[in-house]
Short mmCIF file of C-alpha atoms in Angstrom, two decimals:
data_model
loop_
_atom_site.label_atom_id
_atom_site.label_comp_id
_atom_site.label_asym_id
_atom_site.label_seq_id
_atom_site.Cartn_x
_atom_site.Cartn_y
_atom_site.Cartn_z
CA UNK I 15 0.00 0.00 0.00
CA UNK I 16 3.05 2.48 0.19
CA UNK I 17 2.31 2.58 -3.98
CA UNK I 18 -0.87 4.64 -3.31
CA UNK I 19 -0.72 8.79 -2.79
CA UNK I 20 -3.03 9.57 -0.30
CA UNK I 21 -3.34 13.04 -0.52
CA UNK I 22 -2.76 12.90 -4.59
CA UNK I 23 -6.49 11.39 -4.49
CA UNK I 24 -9.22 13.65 -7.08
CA UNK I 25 -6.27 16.34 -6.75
CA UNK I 26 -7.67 19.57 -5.45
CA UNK I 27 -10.81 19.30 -8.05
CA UNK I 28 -13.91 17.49 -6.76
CA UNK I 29 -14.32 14.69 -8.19
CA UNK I 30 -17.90 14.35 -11.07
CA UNK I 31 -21.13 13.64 -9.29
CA UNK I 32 -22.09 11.79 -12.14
CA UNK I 33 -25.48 9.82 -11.72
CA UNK I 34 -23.18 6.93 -13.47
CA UNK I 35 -20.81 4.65 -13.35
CA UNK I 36 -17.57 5.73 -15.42
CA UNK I 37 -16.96 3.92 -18.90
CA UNK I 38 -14.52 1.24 -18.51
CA UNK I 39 -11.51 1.13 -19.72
CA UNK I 40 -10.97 -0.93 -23.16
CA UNK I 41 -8.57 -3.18 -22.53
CA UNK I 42 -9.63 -3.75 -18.52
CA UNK I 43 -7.35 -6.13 -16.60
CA UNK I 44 -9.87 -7.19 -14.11
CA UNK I 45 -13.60 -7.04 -14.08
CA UNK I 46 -15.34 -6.67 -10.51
CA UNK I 47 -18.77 -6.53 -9.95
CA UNK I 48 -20.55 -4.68 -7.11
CA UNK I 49 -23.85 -6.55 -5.84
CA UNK I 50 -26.70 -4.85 -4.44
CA UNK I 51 -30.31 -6.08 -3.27
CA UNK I 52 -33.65 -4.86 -2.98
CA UNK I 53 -35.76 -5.58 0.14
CA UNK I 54 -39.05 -3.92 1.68
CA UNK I 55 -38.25 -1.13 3.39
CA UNK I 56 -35.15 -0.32 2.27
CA UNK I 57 -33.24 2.66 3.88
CA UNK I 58 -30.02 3.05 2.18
CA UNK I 59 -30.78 3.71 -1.55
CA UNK I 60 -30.57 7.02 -4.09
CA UNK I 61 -33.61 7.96 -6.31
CA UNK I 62 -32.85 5.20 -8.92
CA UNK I 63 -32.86 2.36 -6.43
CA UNK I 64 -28.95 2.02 -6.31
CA UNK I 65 -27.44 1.57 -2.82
CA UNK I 66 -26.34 4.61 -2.52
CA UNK I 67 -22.26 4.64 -1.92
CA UNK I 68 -22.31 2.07 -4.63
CA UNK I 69 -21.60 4.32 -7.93
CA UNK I 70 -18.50 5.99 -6.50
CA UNK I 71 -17.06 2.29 -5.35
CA UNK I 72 -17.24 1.73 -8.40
CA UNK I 73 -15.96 4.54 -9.87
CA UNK I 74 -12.74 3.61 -7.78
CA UNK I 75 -12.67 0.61 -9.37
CA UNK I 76 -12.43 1.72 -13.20
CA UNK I 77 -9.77 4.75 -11.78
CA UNK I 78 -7.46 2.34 -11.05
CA UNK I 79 -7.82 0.40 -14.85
CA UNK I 80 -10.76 -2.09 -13.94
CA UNK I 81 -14.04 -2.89 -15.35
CA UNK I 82 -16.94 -2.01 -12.56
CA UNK I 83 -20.22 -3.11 -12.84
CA UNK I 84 -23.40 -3.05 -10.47
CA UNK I 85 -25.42 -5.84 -10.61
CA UNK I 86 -28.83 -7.14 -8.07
CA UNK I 87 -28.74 -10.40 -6.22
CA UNK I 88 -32.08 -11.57 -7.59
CA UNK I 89 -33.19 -14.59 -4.88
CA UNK I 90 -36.00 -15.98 -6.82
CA UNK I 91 -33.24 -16.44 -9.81
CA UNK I 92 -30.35 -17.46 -7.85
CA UNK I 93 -28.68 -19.74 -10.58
CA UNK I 94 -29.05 -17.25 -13.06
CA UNK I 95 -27.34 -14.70 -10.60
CA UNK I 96 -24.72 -17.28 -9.78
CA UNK I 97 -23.78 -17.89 -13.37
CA UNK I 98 -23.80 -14.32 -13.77
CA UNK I 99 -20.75 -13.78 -11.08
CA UNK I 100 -18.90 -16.45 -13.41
CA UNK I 101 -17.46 -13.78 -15.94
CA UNK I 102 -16.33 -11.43 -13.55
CA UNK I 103 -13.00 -11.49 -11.28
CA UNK I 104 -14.15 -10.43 -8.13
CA UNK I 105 -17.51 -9.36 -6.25
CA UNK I 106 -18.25 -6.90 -3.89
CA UNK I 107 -21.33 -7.44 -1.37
CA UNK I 108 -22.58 -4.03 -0.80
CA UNK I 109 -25.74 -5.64 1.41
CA UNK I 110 -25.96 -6.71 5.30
CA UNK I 111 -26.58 -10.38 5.35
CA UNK I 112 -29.09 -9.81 7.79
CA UNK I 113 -31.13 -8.32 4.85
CA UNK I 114 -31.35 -12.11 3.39
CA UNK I 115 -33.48 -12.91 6.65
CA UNK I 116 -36.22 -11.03 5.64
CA UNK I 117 -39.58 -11.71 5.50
CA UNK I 118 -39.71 -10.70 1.81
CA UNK I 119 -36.95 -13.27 0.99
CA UNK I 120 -37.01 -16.70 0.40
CA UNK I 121 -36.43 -19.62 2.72
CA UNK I 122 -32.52 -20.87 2.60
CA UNK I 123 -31.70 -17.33 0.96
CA UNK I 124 -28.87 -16.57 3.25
CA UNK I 125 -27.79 -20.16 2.64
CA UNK I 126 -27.64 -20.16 -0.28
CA UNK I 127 -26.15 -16.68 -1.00
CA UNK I 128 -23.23 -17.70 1.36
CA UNK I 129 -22.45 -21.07 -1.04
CA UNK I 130 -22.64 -19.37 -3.55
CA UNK I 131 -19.96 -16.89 -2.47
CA UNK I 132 -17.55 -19.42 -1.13
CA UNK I 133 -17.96 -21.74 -4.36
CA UNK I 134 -16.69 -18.21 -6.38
CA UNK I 135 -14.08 -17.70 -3.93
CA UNK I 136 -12.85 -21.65 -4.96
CA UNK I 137 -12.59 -20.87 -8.37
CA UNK I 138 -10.32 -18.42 -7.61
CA UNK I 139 -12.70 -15.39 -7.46
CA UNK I 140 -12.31 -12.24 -5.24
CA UNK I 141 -14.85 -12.36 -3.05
CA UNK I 142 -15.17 -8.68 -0.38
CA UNK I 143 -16.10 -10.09 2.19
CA UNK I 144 -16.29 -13.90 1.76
CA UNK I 145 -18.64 -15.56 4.30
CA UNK I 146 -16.09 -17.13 6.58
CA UNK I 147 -14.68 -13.42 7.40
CA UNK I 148 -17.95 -11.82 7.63
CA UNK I 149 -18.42 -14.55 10.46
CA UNK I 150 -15.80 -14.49 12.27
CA UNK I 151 -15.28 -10.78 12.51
CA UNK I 152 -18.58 -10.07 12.73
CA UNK I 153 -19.70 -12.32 15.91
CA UNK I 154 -19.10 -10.96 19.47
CA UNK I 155 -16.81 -13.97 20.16
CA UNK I 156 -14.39 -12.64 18.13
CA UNK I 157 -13.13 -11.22 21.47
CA UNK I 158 -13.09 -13.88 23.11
CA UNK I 159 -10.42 -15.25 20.25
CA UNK I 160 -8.75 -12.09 20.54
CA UNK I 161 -8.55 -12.30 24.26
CA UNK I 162 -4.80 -12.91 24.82
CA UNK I 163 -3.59 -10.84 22.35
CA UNK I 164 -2.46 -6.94 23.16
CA UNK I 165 -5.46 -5.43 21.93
CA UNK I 166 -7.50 -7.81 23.86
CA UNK I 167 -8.85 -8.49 26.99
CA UNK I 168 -7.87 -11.44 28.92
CA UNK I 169 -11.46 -11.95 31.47
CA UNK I 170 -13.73 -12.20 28.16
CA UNK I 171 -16.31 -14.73 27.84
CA UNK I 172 -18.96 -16.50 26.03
CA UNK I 173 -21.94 -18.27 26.63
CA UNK I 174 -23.70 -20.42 24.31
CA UNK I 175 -26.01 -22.10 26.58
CA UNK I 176 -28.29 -20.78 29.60
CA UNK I 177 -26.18 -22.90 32.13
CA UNK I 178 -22.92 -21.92 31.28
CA UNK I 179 -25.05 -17.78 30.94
CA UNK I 180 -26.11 -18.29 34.47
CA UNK I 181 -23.29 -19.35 36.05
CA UNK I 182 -20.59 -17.13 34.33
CA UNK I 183 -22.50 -13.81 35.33
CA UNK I 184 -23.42 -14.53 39.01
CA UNK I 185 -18.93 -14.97 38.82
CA UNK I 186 -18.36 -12.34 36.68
CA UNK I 187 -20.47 -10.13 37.84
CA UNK I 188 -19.80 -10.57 41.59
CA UNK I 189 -16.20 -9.70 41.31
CA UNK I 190 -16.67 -6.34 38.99
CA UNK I 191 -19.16 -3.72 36.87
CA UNK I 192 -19.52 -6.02 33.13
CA UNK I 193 -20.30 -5.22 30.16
CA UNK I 194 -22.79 -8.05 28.72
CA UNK I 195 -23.28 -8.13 24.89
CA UNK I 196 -25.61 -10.29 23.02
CA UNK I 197 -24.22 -11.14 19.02
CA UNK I 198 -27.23 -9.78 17.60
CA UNK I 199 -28.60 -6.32 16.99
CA UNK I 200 -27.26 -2.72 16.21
CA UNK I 201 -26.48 0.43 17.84
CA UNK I 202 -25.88 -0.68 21.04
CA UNK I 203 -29.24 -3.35 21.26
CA UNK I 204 -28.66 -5.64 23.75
CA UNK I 205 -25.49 -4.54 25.39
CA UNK I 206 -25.42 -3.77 28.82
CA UNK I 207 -23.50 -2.76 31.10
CA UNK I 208 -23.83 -4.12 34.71
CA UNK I 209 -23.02 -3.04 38.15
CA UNK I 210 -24.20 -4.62 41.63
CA UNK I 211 -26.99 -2.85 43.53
CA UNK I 212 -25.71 -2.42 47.35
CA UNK I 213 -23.61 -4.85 47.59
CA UNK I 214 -19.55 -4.83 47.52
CA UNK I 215 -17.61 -6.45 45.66
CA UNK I 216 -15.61 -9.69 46.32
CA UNK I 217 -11.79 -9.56 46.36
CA UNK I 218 -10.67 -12.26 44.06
CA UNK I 219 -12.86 -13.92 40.81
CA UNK I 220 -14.63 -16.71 41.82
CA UNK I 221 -14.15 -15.80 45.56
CA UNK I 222 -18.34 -15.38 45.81
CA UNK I 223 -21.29 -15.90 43.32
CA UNK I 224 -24.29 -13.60 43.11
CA UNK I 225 -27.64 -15.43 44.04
CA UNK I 226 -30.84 -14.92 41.96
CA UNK I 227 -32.04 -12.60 44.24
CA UNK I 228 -29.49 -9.96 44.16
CA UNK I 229 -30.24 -6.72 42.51
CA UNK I 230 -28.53 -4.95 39.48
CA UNK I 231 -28.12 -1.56 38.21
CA UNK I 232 -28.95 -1.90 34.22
CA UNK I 233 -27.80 0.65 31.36
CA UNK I 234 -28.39 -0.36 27.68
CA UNK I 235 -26.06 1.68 25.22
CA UNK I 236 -28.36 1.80 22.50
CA UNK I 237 -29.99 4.88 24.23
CA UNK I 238 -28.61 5.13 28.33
CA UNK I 239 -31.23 3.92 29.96
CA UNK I 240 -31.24 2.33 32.98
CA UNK I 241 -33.80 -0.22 34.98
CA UNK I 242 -32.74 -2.31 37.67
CA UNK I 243 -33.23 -5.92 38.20
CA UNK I 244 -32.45 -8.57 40.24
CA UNK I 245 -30.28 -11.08 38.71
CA UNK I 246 -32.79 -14.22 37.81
CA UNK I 247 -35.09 -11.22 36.09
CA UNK I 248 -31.95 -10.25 33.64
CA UNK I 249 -30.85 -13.99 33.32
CA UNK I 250 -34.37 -14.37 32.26
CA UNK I 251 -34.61 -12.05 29.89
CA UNK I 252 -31.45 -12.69 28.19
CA UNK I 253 -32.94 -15.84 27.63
CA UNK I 254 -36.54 -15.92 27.19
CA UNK I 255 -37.34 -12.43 26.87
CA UNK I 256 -40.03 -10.39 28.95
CA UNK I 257 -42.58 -11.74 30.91
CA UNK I 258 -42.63 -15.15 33.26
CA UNK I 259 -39.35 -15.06 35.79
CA UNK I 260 -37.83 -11.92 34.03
CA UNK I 261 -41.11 -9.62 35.01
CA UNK I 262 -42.94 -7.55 32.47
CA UNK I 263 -41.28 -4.29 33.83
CA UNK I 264 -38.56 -3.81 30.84
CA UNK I 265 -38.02 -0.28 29.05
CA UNK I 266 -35.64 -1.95 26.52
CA UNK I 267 -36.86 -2.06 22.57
CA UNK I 268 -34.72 -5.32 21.71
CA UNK I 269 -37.13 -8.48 23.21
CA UNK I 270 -34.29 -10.12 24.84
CA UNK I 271 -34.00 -14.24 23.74
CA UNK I 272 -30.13 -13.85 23.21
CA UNK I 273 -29.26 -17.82 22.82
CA UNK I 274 -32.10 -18.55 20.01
CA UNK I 275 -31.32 -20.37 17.16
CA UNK I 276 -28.42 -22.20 19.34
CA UNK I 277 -24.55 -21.67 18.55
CA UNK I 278 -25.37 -22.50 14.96
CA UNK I 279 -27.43 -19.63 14.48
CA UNK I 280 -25.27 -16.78 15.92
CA UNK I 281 -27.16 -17.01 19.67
CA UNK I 282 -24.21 -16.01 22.48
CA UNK I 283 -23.54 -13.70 24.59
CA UNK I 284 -20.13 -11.81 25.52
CA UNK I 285 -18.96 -10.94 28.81
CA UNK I 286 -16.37 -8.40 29.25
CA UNK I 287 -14.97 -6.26 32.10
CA UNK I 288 -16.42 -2.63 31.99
CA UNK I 289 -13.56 -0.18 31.34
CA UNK I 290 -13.93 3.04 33.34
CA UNK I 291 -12.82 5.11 30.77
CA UNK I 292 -15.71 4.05 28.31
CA UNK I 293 -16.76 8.00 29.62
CA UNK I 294 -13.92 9.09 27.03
CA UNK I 295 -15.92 7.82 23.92
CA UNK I 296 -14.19 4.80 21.70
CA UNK I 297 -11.99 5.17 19.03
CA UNK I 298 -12.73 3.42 15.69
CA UNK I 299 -10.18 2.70 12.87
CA UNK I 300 -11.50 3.36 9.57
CA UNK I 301 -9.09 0.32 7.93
CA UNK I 302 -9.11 -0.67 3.73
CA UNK I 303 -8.18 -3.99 3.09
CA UNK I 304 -4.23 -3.70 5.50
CA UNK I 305 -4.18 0.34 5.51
CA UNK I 306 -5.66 2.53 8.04
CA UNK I 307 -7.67 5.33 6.17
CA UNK I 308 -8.99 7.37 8.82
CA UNK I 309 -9.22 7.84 12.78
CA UNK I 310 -12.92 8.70 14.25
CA UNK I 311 -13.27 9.35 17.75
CA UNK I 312 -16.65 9.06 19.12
CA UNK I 313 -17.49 10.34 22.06
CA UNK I 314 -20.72 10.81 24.23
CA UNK I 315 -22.57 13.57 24.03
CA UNK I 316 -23.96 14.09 27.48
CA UNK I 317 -22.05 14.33 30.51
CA UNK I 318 -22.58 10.84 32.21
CA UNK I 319 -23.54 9.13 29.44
CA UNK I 320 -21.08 6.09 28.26
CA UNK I 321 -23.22 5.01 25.00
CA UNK I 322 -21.29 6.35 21.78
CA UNK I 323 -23.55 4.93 19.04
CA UNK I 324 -25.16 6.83 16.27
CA UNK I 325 -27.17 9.93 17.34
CA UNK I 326 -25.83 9.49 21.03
CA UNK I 327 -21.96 10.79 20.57
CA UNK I 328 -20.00 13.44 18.72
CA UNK I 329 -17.46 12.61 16.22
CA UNK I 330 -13.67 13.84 15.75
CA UNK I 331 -12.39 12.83 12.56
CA UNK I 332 -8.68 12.94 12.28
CA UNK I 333 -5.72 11.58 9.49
CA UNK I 334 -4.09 8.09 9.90
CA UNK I 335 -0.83 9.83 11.09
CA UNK I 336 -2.54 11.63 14.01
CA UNK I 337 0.28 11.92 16.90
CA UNK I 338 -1.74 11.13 19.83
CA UNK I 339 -2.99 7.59 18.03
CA UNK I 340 0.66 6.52 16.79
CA UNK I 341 1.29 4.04 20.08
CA UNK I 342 -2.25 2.33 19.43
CA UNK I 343 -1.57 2.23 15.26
CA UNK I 344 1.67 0.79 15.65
CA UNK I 345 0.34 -2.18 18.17
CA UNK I 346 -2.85 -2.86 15.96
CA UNK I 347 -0.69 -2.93 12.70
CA UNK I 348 1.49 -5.03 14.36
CA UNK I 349 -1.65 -6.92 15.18
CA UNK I 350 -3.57 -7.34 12.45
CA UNK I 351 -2.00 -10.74 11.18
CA UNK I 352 -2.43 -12.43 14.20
CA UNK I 353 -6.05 -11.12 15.01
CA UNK I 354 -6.46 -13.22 11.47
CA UNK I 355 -4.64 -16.14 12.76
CA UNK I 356 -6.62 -16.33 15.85
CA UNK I 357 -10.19 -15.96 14.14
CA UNK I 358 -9.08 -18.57 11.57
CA UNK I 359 -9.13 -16.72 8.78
CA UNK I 360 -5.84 -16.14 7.80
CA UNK I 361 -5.37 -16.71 4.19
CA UNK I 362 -8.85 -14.76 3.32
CA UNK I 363 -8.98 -12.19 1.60
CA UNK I 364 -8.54 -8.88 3.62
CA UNK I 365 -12.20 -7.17 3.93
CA UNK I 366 -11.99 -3.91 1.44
CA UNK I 367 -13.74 -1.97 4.60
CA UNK I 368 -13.90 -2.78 7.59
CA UNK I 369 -13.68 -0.97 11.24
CA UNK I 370 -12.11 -1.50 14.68
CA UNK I 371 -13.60 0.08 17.65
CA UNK I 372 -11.17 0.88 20.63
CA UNK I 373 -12.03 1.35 24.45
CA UNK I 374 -9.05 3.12 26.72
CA UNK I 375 -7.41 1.20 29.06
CA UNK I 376 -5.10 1.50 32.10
CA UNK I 377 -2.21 -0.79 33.27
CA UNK I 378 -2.16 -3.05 29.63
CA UNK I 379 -0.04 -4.39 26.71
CA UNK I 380 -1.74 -1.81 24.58
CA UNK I 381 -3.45 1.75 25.45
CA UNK I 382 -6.86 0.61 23.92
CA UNK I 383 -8.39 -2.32 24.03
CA UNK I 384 -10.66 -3.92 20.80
CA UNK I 385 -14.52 -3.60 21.58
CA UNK I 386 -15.75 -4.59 18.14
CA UNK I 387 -15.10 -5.35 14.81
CA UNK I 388 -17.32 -4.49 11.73
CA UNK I 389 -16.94 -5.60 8.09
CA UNK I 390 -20.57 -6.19 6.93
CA UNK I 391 -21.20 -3.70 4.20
CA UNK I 392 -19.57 -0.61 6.05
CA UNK I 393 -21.01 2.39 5.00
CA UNK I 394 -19.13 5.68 3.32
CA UNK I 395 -20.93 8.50 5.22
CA UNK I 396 -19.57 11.02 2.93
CA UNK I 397 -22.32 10.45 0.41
CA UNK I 398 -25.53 9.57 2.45
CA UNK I 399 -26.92 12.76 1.23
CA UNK I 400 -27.39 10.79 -1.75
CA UNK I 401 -29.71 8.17 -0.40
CA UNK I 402 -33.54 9.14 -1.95
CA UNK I 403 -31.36 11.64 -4.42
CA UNK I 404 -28.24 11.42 -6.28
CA UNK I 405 -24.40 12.21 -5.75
CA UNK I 406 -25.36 15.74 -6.85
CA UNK I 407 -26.96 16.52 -3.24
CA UNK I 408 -23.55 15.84 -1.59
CA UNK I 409 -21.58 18.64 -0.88
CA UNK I 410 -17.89 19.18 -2.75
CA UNK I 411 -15.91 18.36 0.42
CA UNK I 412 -17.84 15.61 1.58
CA UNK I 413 -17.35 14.34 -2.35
CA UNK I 414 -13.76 14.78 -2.31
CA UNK I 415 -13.05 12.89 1.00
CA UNK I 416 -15.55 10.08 -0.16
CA UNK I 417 -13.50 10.04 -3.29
CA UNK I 418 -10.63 10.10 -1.82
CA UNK I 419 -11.42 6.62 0.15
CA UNK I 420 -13.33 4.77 -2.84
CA UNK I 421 -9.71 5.59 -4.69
CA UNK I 422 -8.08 3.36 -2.49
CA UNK I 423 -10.56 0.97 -2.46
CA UNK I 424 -9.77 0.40 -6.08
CA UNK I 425 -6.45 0.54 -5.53
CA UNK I 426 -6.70 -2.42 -2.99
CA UNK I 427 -9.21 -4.39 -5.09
CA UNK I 428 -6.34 -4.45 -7.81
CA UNK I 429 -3.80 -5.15 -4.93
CA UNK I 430 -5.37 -7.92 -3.73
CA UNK I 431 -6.24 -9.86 -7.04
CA UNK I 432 -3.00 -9.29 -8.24
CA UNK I 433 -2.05 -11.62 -5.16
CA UNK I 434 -5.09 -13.87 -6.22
CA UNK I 435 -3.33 -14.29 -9.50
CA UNK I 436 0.19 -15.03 -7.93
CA UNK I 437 -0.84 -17.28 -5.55
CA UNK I 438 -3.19 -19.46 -8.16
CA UNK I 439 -6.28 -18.69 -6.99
CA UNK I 440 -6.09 -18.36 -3.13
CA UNK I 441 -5.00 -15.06 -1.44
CA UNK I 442 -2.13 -14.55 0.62
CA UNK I 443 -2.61 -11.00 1.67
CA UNK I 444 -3.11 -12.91 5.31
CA UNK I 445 -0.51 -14.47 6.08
CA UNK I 446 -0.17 -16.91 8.84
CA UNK I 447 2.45 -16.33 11.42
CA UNK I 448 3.18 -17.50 14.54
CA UNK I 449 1.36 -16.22 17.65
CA UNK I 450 3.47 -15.98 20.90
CA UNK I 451 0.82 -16.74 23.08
CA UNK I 452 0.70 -17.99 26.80
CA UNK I 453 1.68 -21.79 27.19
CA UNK I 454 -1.66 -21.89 29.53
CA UNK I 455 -5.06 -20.42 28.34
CA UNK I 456 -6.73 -20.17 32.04
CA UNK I 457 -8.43 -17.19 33.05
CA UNK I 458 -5.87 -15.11 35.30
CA UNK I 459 -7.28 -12.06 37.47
CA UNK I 460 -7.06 -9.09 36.51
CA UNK I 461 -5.93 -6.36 38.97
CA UNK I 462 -9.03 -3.87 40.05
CA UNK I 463 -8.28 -0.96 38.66
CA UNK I 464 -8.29 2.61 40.44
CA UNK I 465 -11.52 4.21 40.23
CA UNK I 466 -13.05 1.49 38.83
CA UNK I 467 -16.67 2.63 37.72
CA UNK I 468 -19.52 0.83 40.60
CA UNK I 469 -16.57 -0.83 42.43
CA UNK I 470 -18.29 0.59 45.25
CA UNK I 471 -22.01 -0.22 45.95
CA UNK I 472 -24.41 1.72 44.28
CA UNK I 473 -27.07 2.89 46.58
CA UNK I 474 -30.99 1.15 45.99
CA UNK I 475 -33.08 4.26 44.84
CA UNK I 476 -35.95 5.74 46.67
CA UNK I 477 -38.86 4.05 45.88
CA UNK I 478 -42.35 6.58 45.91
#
C-alpha cells in the first residue's frame, strides 16, 4: 500500500457527481462486480434504487484500470445470478446479510447466498467479504479469540447455553461492573452494562457468586437507559425475553431471547470487564483492506452518558498519522495478522472496509483495548446525502473525502487480485504467522483498577 498517494487522491478538483458509473476502460485487466439487493423497506438507496455509496465504489474501481459493474442479487433467480458472477474477477457485497433474513426473501436465501460466495471464492474469485470473514469478525466472540492478544482483553467470555449464561455472570459479575453483549442487533441493542446494587464487591474472581435474588443496576447503550433488576429477572430475559421469571417491567426495545437459534445460528452472549474510561468515547479505525484510512473518535454527548452509538456521541475525525494515536496504530498494525490467525481466517482475503472500535485502558499491553469489529457492508458517510437523491446533493468536500477513500478501495481491489493471480487462486494478503501466546489459556485475574466505575455499591433508589 506504500504505492498509493493519499493526498494525490481527485487532486484539489472534486471529483464528477455523475449519476453513473464511469466507462470502462478498453482493454480492462480485471472485471469486478458490485452486488446490491432490494428488500421492503429499504433505507439506504438514491432515487434510482442504487445503494447509494455504490456508484462511486465503483468509480474507484475503473480509476485504477478495472471494469466495474453493479449488478442485483435476484433470490428468486439465484442460478441465473450465480452464473452471472462467473465472468467477472471479483464481487463486492454491498448488502448486510441480515437483509437475506427477511420476510420478503425466500427460505434458505442466506444459505444459499453464502455457497454461492464461497464456491466463487474456490474458483479463484475475489470475493469482499467472503462468508467465513464476515463470520468471524462479525460475531461478538471474536473477542473472546482475541482475548490474549495486546489489543484484547484477557477476562472475556462466552456463553452459548443458559447454564454456562447463568453461572458465568453470578462470577463475573460478583467480582466487577460487566459489560454483557448479546451477538445480535445494532447500535448498542442488547449490550449492557452491569453493576451490583448495594452490595460490595468480592476480592478475588470466583471468591463469591451472586444469588438470583441480588439486585442490578442496568444501562443499555443503544440509548442510556437504565432499569434495575435482580439477577434471575436479567438472566431471564437474556434468555426468554419479557414476561414469566424476568417480570414484564422492561423499558428496553430489543425483546431479549439472546441464545435462540443455538450456537449455529449466531445465539451467544459476551462478557467483558467494563472499562472506566468508556466515559472518554471509543476510538474506531476506519481500515481498507491492510491500511488505516482514517481515525474517528466518538465520544458521548452528554455528561454521564457512556453510550457512543449513532445519534448518542459526537465525532472527531482525524488523518491516519494523528500523533496522539501513533502508540495504538503501531500495536494494531502489528496486530492485524495475528487477530487473522486467531479468528481462523488467515489466508482470506482482507475485507476492502472494515472498522475496529477501541475502548481506553489503564495498566495493559496496549493503550486501547478492541470492543468490536465491523466488516458487513460498512457504509461511506460522505455520500448519504445521496440516499432518496443522487451524488449531486452531496456537498464538494464531503465528495472529495468520499472520493478520496473509494480511490483506495480500487487501488486495494487491484492489490489484492493481483495476489489472487500469484498465488493461483487463493489469497495470501493474510498471512499466517506465529502467535506468541501464553503456554496456559486459564483465566488469570485481573488487577481492580483505580476508580473502577460501581466498584463501590451503588445505593438502591428511593422508591415513591
Amino acid at each position: 500500500h506504500s504505492a498509493f498517494n493519499f493526498m494525490g487522491c481527485c487532486g484539489s478538483k472534486a471529483p464528477p457527481a455523475s449519476a453513473n458509473v464511469q466507462k470502462s476502460p478498453k482493454k480492462s485487466k480485471y472485471k469486478i462486480a458490485i452486488v446490491g439487493l432490494h428488500t421492503l423497506g429499504d433505507h439506504d438507496k438514491d432515487a434510482k434504487g442504487i445503494r447509494y455509496d455504490s456508484i462511486p465504489m465503483a468509480n474507484g474501481i475503473v480509476k485504477h484500470g478495472m471494469a466495474a459493474e453493479l449488478i442485483e442479487y435476484t433470490p428468486d433467480d439465484h442460478d441465473g445470478f450465480v452464473t452471472r458472477c462467473l465472468d467477472y474477477d471479483g464481487v463486492i457485497i454491498r448488502f448486510n446479510p441480515l437483509q437475506l433474513e427477511a420476510e420478503s426473501m425466500p427460505k434458505g436465501a442466506t444459505r444459499r447466498f453464502e455457497n454461492a460466495m464461497d464456491t466463487l471464492s474456490m474458483k479463484g474469485k475475489g470475493v469482499w467479504s467472503t462468508p467465513l470473514v464476515q463470520h468471524r469478525m462479525g460475531a461478538k466472540d471474536a473477542l473472546v479469540q482475541i482475548k490474549d492478544l495486546k489489543c484484547g482483553l484477557p477476562d472475556t467470555f462466552a456463553y452459548y447455553d443458559e447454564k454456562s449464561f447463568a453461572d458465568g455472570i453470578k462470577k463475573s459479575c460478583a467480582f466487577s461492573p460487566r459489560v454483557i453483549k448479546q451477538n445480535r442487533g445494532t447500535d448498542g441493542e442488547g449490550i449492557w452494562l452491569v453493576w451490583l446494587e448495594s452490595k460490595r464487591y468480592c476480592e478475588t474472581f470466583g471468591q463469591k457468586t451472586l444469588t438470583d435474588r441480588d439486585r442490578l443496576k442496568l444501562m443499555e447503550m443503544n440509548d442510556n437507559h437504565v432499569e434495575y433488576h435482580t439477577v434471575k429477572e436479567f438472566i431471564s430475559f437474556c434468555i426468554n425475553g419479557p414476561g414469566g421469571d424476568a417480570g414484564d417491567l422492561w423499558a428496553s426495545s430489543y425483546p431479549g431471547k439472546y441464545l435462540e437459534g443455538g450456537r449455529a445460528q449466531g445465539g451467544h452472549i459476551v462478557d467483558q470487564r467494563l472499562l472506566p474510561r468508556i466515559v472518554e468515547g471509543e476510538v474506531r479505525f476506519q481500515m481498507v483492506g491492510d491500511t488505516l484510512y482514517q481515525i474517528i473518535h466518538k465520544k458521548p454527548r452528554n455528561e454521564g452518558d457512556m453510550s457512543a452509538v449513532t445519534g448518542l456521541a459526537e465525532y472527531s475525525y482525524y488523518g491516519p498519522s494523528e500523533p496522539h494515536f501513533q502508540e495504538l496504530r503501531a500495536i494494531f498494525e502489528e496486530e492485524v495478522p495475528r487477530i487473522f490467525d486467531a479468528l481462523g481466517i488467515s489466508g482470506e482475503p482482507l475485507p476492502l472496509l472494515w472498522t475496529a472500535d477501541f475502548i481506553p485502558v489503564d495498566s495493559h499491553a496496549s493503550p486501547y483495548v478492541v470492543g468490536e469489529f465491523n466488516c458487513s457492508c460498512v457504509g461511506i458517510e460522505n455520500f448519504v446525502k445521496a440516499i432518496g437523491a443522487s451524488l449531486k446533493a452531496v456537498d464538494r468536500t464531503n465528495l472529495r473525502e468520499g472520493y478520496r477513500l473509494t480511490d483506495l478501495i480500487g487501488f486495494k481491489v487491484h492489490e489484492q487480485l493481483e495476489e489472487i493471480k500469484k498465488s493461483g487462486g487463493f489469497t495470501s494478503v493474510g498471512k499466517t504467522i506465529h502467535i506468541n501466546t501464553r503456554a496456559s489459556k486459564s483465566f488469570k485475574e485481573p488487577p481492580a483498577m483505580k476508580g473502577d466505575i460501581g466498584r463501590e455499591a451503588t445505593p438502591l433508589p428511593v422508591r415513591r
